[in-house]
mmCIF file with all atom_site columns, C-alpha atoms in Angstrom:
data_model
loop_
_atom_site.group_PDB
_atom_site.id
_atom_site.type_symbol
_atom_site.label_atom_id
_atom_site.label_alt_id
_atom_site.label_comp_id
_atom_site.label_asym_id
_atom_site.label_entity_id
_atom_site.label_seq_id
_atom_site.pdbx_PDB_ins_code
_atom_site.Cartn_x
_atom_site.Cartn_y
_atom_site.Cartn_z
_atom_site.occupancy
_atom_site.B_iso_or_equiv
_atom_site.pdbx_formal_charge
_atom_site.auth_seq_id
_atom_site.auth_comp_id
_atom_site.auth_asym_id
_atom_site.auth_atom_id
_atom_site.pdbx_PDB_model_num
ATOM 1   C CA . MET A 1 1   ? 11.372  -23.806 -32.633 1.00 0.00 ? 10  MET A CA 1
ATOM 2   C CA . ARG A 1 2   ? 12.763  -24.138 -28.898 1.00 0.00 ? 11  ARG A CA 1
ATOM 3   C CA . LYS A 1 3   ? 14.719  -21.038 -29.112 1.00 0.00 ? 12  LYS A CA 1
ATOM 4   C CA . LEU A 1 4   ? 11.918  -19.182 -30.591 1.00 0.00 ? 13  LEU A CA 1
ATOM 5   C CA . ILE A 1 5   ? 9.415   -20.324 -27.150 1.00 0.00 ? 14  ILE A CA 1
ATOM 6   C CA . ILE A 1 6   ? 12.122  -19.837 -24.982 1.00 0.00 ? 15  ILE A CA 1
ATOM 7   C CA . LEU A 1 7   ? 12.863  -16.230 -26.465 1.00 0.00 ? 16  LEU A CA 1
ATOM 8   C CA . ALA A 1 8   ? 8.866   -15.223 -26.325 1.00 0.00 ? 17  ALA A CA 1
ATOM 9   C CA . VAL A 1 9   ? 8.447   -16.339 -22.734 1.00 0.00 ? 18  VAL A CA 1
ATOM 10  C CA . THR A 1 10  ? 11.376  -14.462 -21.850 1.00 0.00 ? 19  THR A CA 1
ATOM 11  C CA . ALA A 1 11  ? 10.149  -11.274 -23.717 1.00 0.00 ? 20  ALA A CA 1
ATOM 12  C CA . VAL A 1 12  ? 6.479   -11.634 -21.865 1.00 0.00 ? 21  VAL A CA 1
ATOM 13  C CA . CYS A 1 13  ? 8.287   -12.086 -18.667 1.00 0.00 ? 22  CYS A CA 1
ATOM 14  C CA . LEU A 1 14  ? 10.325  -9.197  -19.018 1.00 0.00 ? 23  LEU A CA 1
ATOM 15  C CA . THR A 1 15  ? 7.460   -6.507  -20.011 1.00 0.00 ? 24  THR A CA 1
ATOM 16  C CA . SER A 1 16  ? 5.981   -5.019  -17.367 1.00 0.00 ? 25  SER A CA 1
ATOM 17  C CA . LEU A 1 17  ? 2.423   -5.164  -15.596 1.00 0.00 ? 26  LEU A CA 1
ATOM 18  C CA . PRO A 1 18  ? -0.496  -3.264  -17.212 1.00 0.00 ? 27  PRO A CA 1
ATOM 19  C CA . GLY A 1 19  ? -0.834  -0.033  -16.282 1.00 0.00 ? 28  GLY A CA 1
ATOM 20  C CA . SER A 1 20  ? -2.870  0.645   -13.424 1.00 0.00 ? 29  SER A CA 1
ATOM 21  C CA . THR A 1 21  ? -5.797  2.834   -12.797 1.00 0.00 ? 30  THR A CA 1
ATOM 22  C CA . LEU A 1 22  ? -6.749  3.726   -9.390  1.00 0.00 ? 31  LEU A CA 1
ATOM 23  C CA . GLN A 1 23  ? -9.747  4.599   -8.140  1.00 0.00 ? 32  GLN A CA 1
ATOM 24  C CA . ARG A 1 24  ? -9.352  7.783   -5.565  1.00 0.00 ? 33  ARG A CA 1
ATOM 25  C CA . LEU A 1 25  ? -10.312 7.205   -2.264  1.00 0.00 ? 34  LEU A CA 1
ATOM 26  C CA . SER A 1 26  ? -11.060 9.634   0.301   1.00 0.00 ? 35  SER A CA 1
ATOM 27  C CA . LEU A 1 27  ? -9.740  9.411   3.521   1.00 0.00 ? 36  LEU A CA 1
ATOM 28  C CA . ASN A 1 28  ? -13.148 8.146   5.008   1.00 0.00 ? 37  ASN A CA 1
ATOM 29  C CA . ASP A 1 29  ? -13.516 5.783   2.179   1.00 0.00 ? 38  ASP A CA 1
ATOM 30  C CA . MET A 1 30  ? -9.930  4.197   3.311   1.00 0.00 ? 39  MET A CA 1
ATOM 31  C CA . ILE A 1 31  ? -11.005 3.920   7.481   1.00 0.00 ? 40  ILE A CA 1
ATOM 32  C CA . GLN A 1 32  ? -14.388 2.530   6.303   1.00 0.00 ? 41  GLN A CA 1
ATOM 33  C CA . LYS A 1 33  ? -13.030 -0.261  3.341   1.00 0.00 ? 42  LYS A CA 1
ATOM 34  C CA . SER A 1 34  ? -9.409  -0.962  5.425   1.00 0.00 ? 43  SER A CA 1
ATOM 35  C CA . THR A 1 35  ? -9.534  -4.572  7.477   1.00 0.00 ? 44  THR A CA 1
ATOM 36  C CA . MET A 1 36  ? -6.671  -3.393  9.531   1.00 0.00 ? 45  MET A CA 1
ATOM 37  C CA . ILE A 1 37  ? -5.434  0.353   10.150  1.00 0.00 ? 46  ILE A CA 1
ATOM 38  C CA . VAL A 1 38  ? -2.231  0.036   11.751  1.00 0.00 ? 47  VAL A CA 1
ATOM 39  C CA . ARG A 1 39  ? 1.060   2.081   13.005  1.00 0.00 ? 48  ARG A CA 1
ATOM 40  C CA . GLY A 1 40  ? 4.658   0.089   12.690  1.00 0.00 ? 49  GLY A CA 1
ATOM 41  C CA . THR A 1 41  ? 7.892   -0.660  10.831  1.00 0.00 ? 50  THR A CA 1
ATOM 42  C CA . ILE A 1 42  ? 9.281   -2.542  8.355   1.00 0.00 ? 51  ILE A CA 1
ATOM 43  C CA . GLN A 1 43  ? 11.525  -4.951  9.054   1.00 0.00 ? 52  GLN A CA 1
ATOM 44  C CA . PRO A 1 44  ? 14.732  -5.531  7.427   1.00 0.00 ? 53  PRO A CA 1
ATOM 45  C CA . GLY A 1 45  ? 14.126  -7.754  4.655   1.00 0.00 ? 54  GLY A CA 1
ATOM 46  C CA . SER A 1 46  ? 11.641  -9.062  2.123   1.00 0.00 ? 55  SER A CA 1
ATOM 47  C CA . SER A 1 47  ? 10.806  -12.004 -0.480  1.00 0.00 ? 56  SER A CA 1
ATOM 48  C CA . SER A 1 48  ? 8.801   -12.349 -3.403  1.00 0.00 ? 57  SER A CA 1
ATOM 49  C CA . ALA A 1 49  ? 6.505   -14.659 -4.585  1.00 0.00 ? 58  ALA A CA 1
ATOM 50  C CA . PHE A 1 50  ? 4.187   -15.575 -7.327  1.00 0.00 ? 59  PHE A CA 1
ATOM 51  C CA . ARG A 1 51  ? 0.497   -15.693 -7.307  1.00 0.00 ? 60  ARG A CA 1
ATOM 52  C CA . GLY A 1 52  ? -0.927  -16.693 -10.037 1.00 0.00 ? 61  GLY A CA 1
ATOM 53  C CA . SER A 1 53  ? 0.868   -14.804 -12.893 1.00 0.00 ? 62  SER A CA 1
ATOM 54  C CA . LEU A 1 54  ? 1.756   -11.875 -10.678 1.00 0.00 ? 63  LEU A CA 1
ATOM 55  C CA . ILE A 1 55  ? 5.224   -11.047 -8.630  1.00 0.00 ? 64  ILE A CA 1
ATOM 56  C CA . TYR A 1 56  ? 4.307   -9.836  -5.009  1.00 0.00 ? 65  TYR A CA 1
ATOM 57  C CA . THR A 1 57  ? 6.881   -8.757  -2.580  1.00 0.00 ? 66  THR A CA 1
ATOM 58  C CA . HIS A 1 58  ? 6.083   -9.674  1.056   1.00 0.00 ? 67  HIS A CA 1
ATOM 59  C CA . TYR A 1 59  ? 7.028   -7.122  4.047   1.00 0.00 ? 68  TYR A CA 1
ATOM 60  C CA . GLN A 1 60  ? 7.152   -8.357  7.636   1.00 0.00 ? 69  GLN A CA 1
ATOM 61  C CA . LEU A 1 61  ? 5.632   -5.064  9.704   1.00 0.00 ? 70  LEU A CA 1
ATOM 62  C CA . SER A 1 62  ? 6.240   -4.927  12.938  1.00 0.00 ? 71  SER A CA 1
ATOM 63  C CA . VAL A 1 63  ? 2.773   -3.256  14.706  1.00 0.00 ? 72  VAL A CA 1
ATOM 64  C CA . THR A 1 64  ? 3.122   -0.636  17.312  1.00 0.00 ? 73  THR A CA 1
ATOM 65  C CA . THR A 1 65  ? -0.299  0.696   17.151  1.00 0.00 ? 74  THR A CA 1
ATOM 66  C CA . ALA A 1 66  ? -3.549  -1.051  16.364  1.00 0.00 ? 75  ALA A CA 1
ATOM 67  C CA . PHE A 1 67  ? -6.266  1.544   15.077  1.00 0.00 ? 76  PHE A CA 1
ATOM 68  C CA . LYS A 1 68  ? -8.864  -0.890  13.311  1.00 0.00 ? 77  LYS A CA 1
ATOM 69  C CA . GLY A 1 69  ? -8.738  -4.569  13.235  1.00 0.00 ? 78  GLY A CA 1
ATOM 70  C CA . THR A 1 70  ? -6.894  -6.985  15.704  1.00 0.00 ? 79  THR A CA 1
ATOM 71  C CA . PRO A 1 71  ? -3.441  -7.475  13.953  1.00 0.00 ? 80  PRO A CA 1
ATOM 72  C CA . GLY A 1 72  ? -0.676  -10.022 15.368  1.00 0.00 ? 81  GLY A CA 1
ATOM 73  C CA . GLN A 1 73  ? 2.867   -8.174  16.582  1.00 0.00 ? 82  GLN A CA 1
ATOM 74  C CA . PHE A 1 74  ? 4.232   -8.446  12.953  1.00 0.00 ? 83  PHE A CA 1
ATOM 75  C CA . VAL A 1 75  ? 1.659   -8.633  9.512   1.00 0.00 ? 84  VAL A CA 1
ATOM 76  C CA . ASP A 1 76  ? 2.957   -9.790  6.087   1.00 0.00 ? 85  ASP A CA 1
ATOM 77  C CA . VAL A 1 77  ? 2.121   -6.977  3.907   1.00 0.00 ? 86  VAL A CA 1
ATOM 78  C CA . ALA A 1 78  ? 2.139   -7.854  0.097   1.00 0.00 ? 87  ALA A CA 1
ATOM 79  C CA . VAL A 1 79  ? 3.028   -5.438  -2.530  1.00 0.00 ? 88  VAL A CA 1
ATOM 80  C CA . PRO A 1 80  ? 2.729   -6.080  -6.324  1.00 0.00 ? 89  PRO A CA 1
ATOM 81  C CA . GLY A 1 81  ? 5.945   -6.367  -8.189  1.00 0.00 ? 90  GLY A CA 1
ATOM 82  C CA . GLY A 1 82  ? 9.015   -7.529  -7.230  1.00 0.00 ? 91  GLY A CA 1
ATOM 83  C CA . VAL A 1 83  ? 12.133  -9.269  -8.709  1.00 0.00 ? 92  VAL A CA 1
ATOM 84  C CA . LEU A 1 84  ? 12.166  -13.112 -8.462  1.00 0.00 ? 93  LEU A CA 1
ATOM 85  C CA . ASN A 1 85  ? 14.067  -15.680 -10.198 1.00 0.00 ? 94  ASN A CA 1
ATOM 86  C CA . GLY A 1 86  ? 15.735  -13.120 -12.748 1.00 0.00 ? 95  GLY A CA 1
ATOM 87  C CA . ILE A 1 87  ? 12.536  -11.726 -13.789 1.00 0.00 ? 96  ILE A CA 1
ATOM 88  C CA . GLN A 1 88  ? 11.508  -8.323  -12.917 1.00 0.00 ? 97  GLN A CA 1
ATOM 89  C CA . GLN A 1 89  ? 7.727   -7.676  -12.575 1.00 0.00 ? 98  GLN A CA 1
ATOM 90  C CA . PRO A 1 90  ? 7.336   -3.366  -11.927 1.00 0.00 ? 99  PRO A CA 1
ATOM 91  C CA . ALA A 1 91  ? 3.507   -2.907  -10.793 1.00 0.00 ? 100 ALA A CA 1
ATOM 92  C CA . ALA A 1 92  ? 2.528   1.135   -11.478 1.00 0.00 ? 101 ALA A CA 1
ATOM 93  C CA . GLY A 1 93  ? 1.600   2.992   -8.294  1.00 0.00 ? 102 GLY A CA 1
ATOM 94  C CA . ALA A 1 94  ? 2.486   0.593   -5.439  1.00 0.00 ? 103 ALA A CA 1
ATOM 95  C CA . PRO A 1 95  ? 4.116   1.832   -2.753  1.00 0.00 ? 104 PRO A CA 1
ATOM 96  C CA . VAL A 1 96  ? 7.574   1.689   -1.926  1.00 0.00 ? 105 VAL A CA 1
ATOM 97  C CA . LEU A 1 97  ? 8.730   0.391   1.762   1.00 0.00 ? 106 LEU A CA 1
ATOM 98  C CA . MET A 1 98  ? 11.968  1.401   3.770   1.00 0.00 ? 107 MET A CA 1
ATOM 99  C CA . PRO A 1 99  ? 12.990  -0.955  6.539   1.00 0.00 ? 108 PRO A CA 1
ATOM 100 C CA . GLY A 1 100 ? 13.152  0.637   9.579   1.00 0.00 ? 109 GLY A CA 1
ATOM 101 C CA . GLN A 1 101 ? 10.486  3.496   7.862   1.00 0.00 ? 110 GLN A CA 1
ATOM 102 C CA . ASP A 1 102 ? 7.672   4.822   10.494  1.00 0.00 ? 111 ASP A CA 1
ATOM 103 C CA . TYR A 1 103 ? 4.022   4.042   8.616   1.00 0.00 ? 112 TYR A CA 1
ATOM 104 C CA . VAL A 1 104 ? 0.668   4.287   9.309   1.00 0.00 ? 113 VAL A CA 1
ATOM 105 C CA . PHE A 1 105 ? -0.668  1.771   6.878   1.00 0.00 ? 114 PHE A CA 1
ATOM 106 C CA . PHE A 1 106 ? -4.425  1.473   5.570   1.00 0.00 ? 115 PHE A CA 1
ATOM 107 C CA . LEU A 1 107 ? -4.735  -2.290  4.733   1.00 0.00 ? 116 LEU A CA 1
ATOM 108 C CA . TRP A 1 108 ? -7.339  -4.831  2.976   1.00 0.00 ? 117 TRP A CA 1
ATOM 109 C CA . THR A 1 109 ? -7.227  -8.579  3.489   1.00 0.00 ? 118 THR A CA 1
ATOM 110 C CA . SER A 1 110 ? -8.167  -10.217 0.345   1.00 0.00 ? 119 SER A CA 1
ATOM 111 C CA . LYS A 1 111 ? -10.529 -13.386 0.378   1.00 0.00 ? 120 LYS A CA 1
ATOM 112 C CA . SER A 1 112 ? -7.004  -15.861 0.110   1.00 0.00 ? 121 SER A CA 1
ATOM 113 C CA . GLY A 1 113 ? -5.555  -14.003 3.298   1.00 0.00 ? 122 GLY A CA 1
ATOM 114 C CA . LEU A 1 114 ? -3.024  -11.392 1.219   1.00 0.00 ? 123 LEU A CA 1
ATOM 115 C CA . ALA A 1 115 ? -2.823  -8.143  3.123   1.00 0.00 ? 124 ALA A CA 1
ATOM 116 C CA . GLN A 1 116 ? -1.991  -5.485  0.585   1.00 0.00 ? 125 GLN A CA 1
ATOM 117 C CA . VAL A 1 117 ? -1.780  -1.474  1.237   1.00 0.00 ? 126 VAL A CA 1
ATOM 118 C CA . ILE A 1 118 ? -5.462  -0.277  -0.135  1.00 0.00 ? 127 ILE A CA 1
ATOM 119 C CA . GLY A 1 119 ? -5.141  1.769   -2.680  1.00 0.00 ? 128 GLY A CA 1
ATOM 120 C CA . LEU A 1 120 ? -1.601  1.069   -3.584  1.00 0.00 ? 129 LEU A CA 1
ATOM 121 C CA . SER A 1 121 ? 0.617   4.063   -2.480  1.00 0.00 ? 130 SER A CA 1
ATOM 122 C CA . GLN A 1 122 ? -3.015  5.673   -1.504  1.00 0.00 ? 131 GLN A CA 1
ATOM 123 C CA . GLY A 1 123 ? -2.953  4.100   1.873   1.00 0.00 ? 132 GLY A CA 1
ATOM 124 C CA . LEU A 1 124 ? 0.601   4.424   3.178   1.00 0.00 ? 133 LEU A CA 1
ATOM 125 C CA . PHE A 1 125 ? 1.485   7.214   5.137   1.00 0.00 ? 134 PHE A CA 1
ATOM 126 C CA . ASN A 1 126 ? 4.943   7.921   6.681   1.00 0.00 ? 135 ASN A CA 1
ATOM 127 C CA . VAL A 1 127 ? 5.335   9.248   10.089  1.00 0.00 ? 136 VAL A CA 1
ATOM 128 C CA . THR A 1 128 ? 7.875   11.783  10.706  1.00 0.00 ? 137 THR A CA 1
ATOM 129 C CA . ALA A 1 129 ? 8.473   14.785  13.199  1.00 0.00 ? 138 ALA A CA 1
ATOM 130 C CA . ASN A 1 130 ? 8.525   18.351  12.511  1.00 0.00 ? 139 ASN A CA 1
ATOM 131 C CA . ALA A 1 131 ? 10.557  21.095  14.098  1.00 0.00 ? 140 ALA A CA 1
ATOM 132 C CA . GLN A 1 132 ? 8.127   21.441  16.853  1.00 0.00 ? 141 GLN A CA 1
ATOM 133 C CA . GLY A 1 133 ? 8.655   17.897  17.863  1.00 0.00 ? 142 GLY A CA 1
ATOM 134 C CA . GLN A 1 134 ? 4.797   17.041  16.281  1.00 0.00 ? 143 GLN A CA 1
ATOM 135 C CA . GLU A 1 135 ? 4.373   13.851  14.679  1.00 0.00 ? 144 GLU A CA 1
ATOM 136 C CA . ILE A 1 136 ? 2.993   14.026  11.088  1.00 0.00 ? 145 ILE A CA 1
ATOM 137 C CA . VAL A 1 137 ? 1.845   11.375  8.898   1.00 0.00 ? 146 VAL A CA 1
ATOM 138 C CA . SER A 1 138 ? 2.443   12.347  4.908   1.00 0.00 ? 147 SER A CA 1
ATOM 139 C CA . ARG A 1 139 ? 1.752   10.662  1.773   1.00 0.00 ? 148 ARG A CA 1
ATOM 140 C CA . ALA A 1 140 ? 3.066   12.059  -1.924  1.00 0.00 ? 149 ALA A CA 1
ATOM 141 C CA . ALA A 1 141 ? 0.510   12.123  -4.713  1.00 0.00 ? 150 ALA A CA 1
ATOM 142 C CA . ALA A 1 142 ? -0.356  8.686   -6.251  1.00 0.00 ? 151 ALA A CA 1
ATOM 143 C CA . SER A 1 143 ? 1.261   8.597   -9.961  1.00 0.00 ? 152 SER A CA 1
ATOM 144 C CA . ALA A 1 144 ? -0.771  6.248   -11.553 1.00 0.00 ? 153 ALA A CA 1
ATOM 145 C CA . PRO A 1 145 ? -3.478  7.200   -13.274 1.00 0.00 ? 154 PRO A CA 1
ATOM 146 C CA . MET A 1 146 ? -6.641  8.113   -11.355 1.00 0.00 ? 155 MET A CA 1
ATOM 147 C CA . LEU A 1 147 ? -10.206 8.419   -11.586 1.00 0.00 ? 156 LEU A CA 1
ATOM 148 C CA . ASP A 1 148 ? -13.098 9.274   -9.457  1.00 0.00 ? 157 ASP A CA 1
ATOM 149 C CA . THR A 1 149 ? -16.339 7.233   -8.757  1.00 0.00 ? 158 THR A CA 1
ATOM 150 C CA . SER A 1 150 ? -17.892 8.319   -11.651 1.00 0.00 ? 159 SER A CA 1
ATOM 151 C CA . GLY A 1 151 ? -15.029 7.059   -13.806 1.00 0.00 ? 160 GLY A CA 1
ATOM 152 C CA . GLN A 1 152 ? -13.856 10.432  -14.386 1.00 0.00 ? 161 GLN A CA 1
ATOM 153 C CA . ALA A 1 153 ? -10.063 11.164  -14.852 1.00 0.00 ? 162 ALA A CA 1
ATOM 154 C CA . VAL A 1 154 ? -8.696  13.187  -11.738 1.00 0.00 ? 163 VAL A CA 1
ATOM 155 C CA . THR A 1 155 ? -5.547  13.964  -10.157 1.00 0.00 ? 164 THR A CA 1
ATOM 156 C CA . ASP A 1 156 ? -4.642  12.806  -6.630  1.00 0.00 ? 165 ASP A CA 1
ATOM 157 C CA . SER A 1 157 ? -3.082  15.199  -4.209  1.00 0.00 ? 166 SER A CA 1
ATOM 158 C CA . ASN A 1 158 ? -0.580  15.467  -1.719  1.00 0.00 ? 167 ASN A CA 1
ATOM 159 C CA . LEU A 1 159 ? -1.652  14.257  1.749   1.00 0.00 ? 168 LEU A CA 1
ATOM 160 C CA . GLN A 1 160 ? -0.315  15.796  5.381   1.00 0.00 ? 169 GLN A CA 1
ATOM 161 C CA . MET A 1 161 ? -1.375  16.405  9.340   1.00 0.00 ? 170 MET A CA 1
ATOM 162 C CA . PRO A 1 162 ? -0.679  15.913  12.671  1.00 0.00 ? 171 PRO A CA 1
ATOM 163 C CA . LEU A 1 163 ? -0.824  11.959  13.423  1.00 0.00 ? 172 LEU A CA 1
ATOM 164 C CA . ALA A 1 164 ? -3.181  13.065  16.063  1.00 0.00 ? 173 ALA A CA 1
ATOM 165 C CA . GLN A 1 165 ? -5.765  14.387  13.692  1.00 0.00 ? 174 GLN A CA 1
ATOM 166 C CA . LEU A 1 166 ? -5.519  10.977  11.477  1.00 0.00 ? 175 LEU A CA 1
ATOM 167 C CA . VAL A 1 167 ? -6.070  9.177   14.839  1.00 0.00 ? 176 VAL A CA 1
ATOM 168 C CA . GLY A 1 168 ? -8.703  11.480  15.507  1.00 0.00 ? 177 GLY A CA 1
ATOM 169 C CA . LYS A 1 169 ? -10.298 11.344  12.205  1.00 0.00 ? 178 LYS A CA 1
ATOM 170 C CA . ILE A 1 170 ? -10.292 7.588   12.092  1.00 0.00 ? 179 ILE A CA 1
ATOM 171 C CA . GLN A 1 171 ? -11.820 6.822   15.439  1.00 0.00 ? 180 GLN A CA 1
ATOM 172 C CA . ALA A 1 172 ? -14.580 9.486   14.797  1.00 0.00 ? 181 ALA A CA 1
ATOM 173 C CA . VAL A 1 173 ? -15.594 7.653   11.022  1.00 0.00 ? 182 VAL A CA 1
ATOM 174 C CA . LEU A 1 174 ? -15.493 3.971   13.068  1.00 0.00 ? 183 LEU A CA 1
ATOM 175 C CA . ALA A 1 175 ? -17.805 5.490   15.605  1.00 0.00 ? 184 ALA A CA 1
ATOM 176 C CA . GLY A 1 176 ? -20.123 6.376   12.621  1.00 0.00 ? 185 GLY A CA 1
ATOM 177 C CA . GLY A 1 177 ? -19.390 10.173  12.235  1.00 0.00 ? 186 GLY A CA 1
ATOM 178 C CA . SER A 1 178 ? -17.985 11.634  9.147   1.00 0.00 ? 187 SER A CA 1
ATOM 179 C CA . GLY A 1 179 ? -14.557 12.831  10.603  1.00 0.00 ? 188 GLY A CA 1
ATOM 180 C CA . GLN A 1 180 ? -14.402 15.902  9.484   1.00 0.00 ? 189 GLN A CA 1
#
């Protein structure tokens, strides 16, 4: 009987999280709903921890610029999914963070204080330079199923723009404009 219980617990732990369905967020939505919008780099190393029955991977974000909110020099960013004590728990639509990469993060903080990327991968933009040296932000389309505000299935698309344009849009929306 004990072997059966151990086998059942192991099977449950090895299964992935239920499929995620995201609500498509416009850039204006992300700007308005985020508690922090920051630019920074992920520091080497990460850790994983259970929160209830879910595993979260925690990354240290070194903040270089704050566009919204008042973060400290470092922010602990929690991403659903990860590996802990030999248990792997993937999370569909969760962003992949690379140490040393320059990003713009749209973060929201839960009531318990957990800072997460808003809309999973929707709120994470890579910062790179184009051939002319202009800083560009981009993100790939979210891979998880997505619904619009009326509950209709939609597909996400890649998003790319100059960093200066994104900053201008953030400032306009925070000032009460549409940012268009």
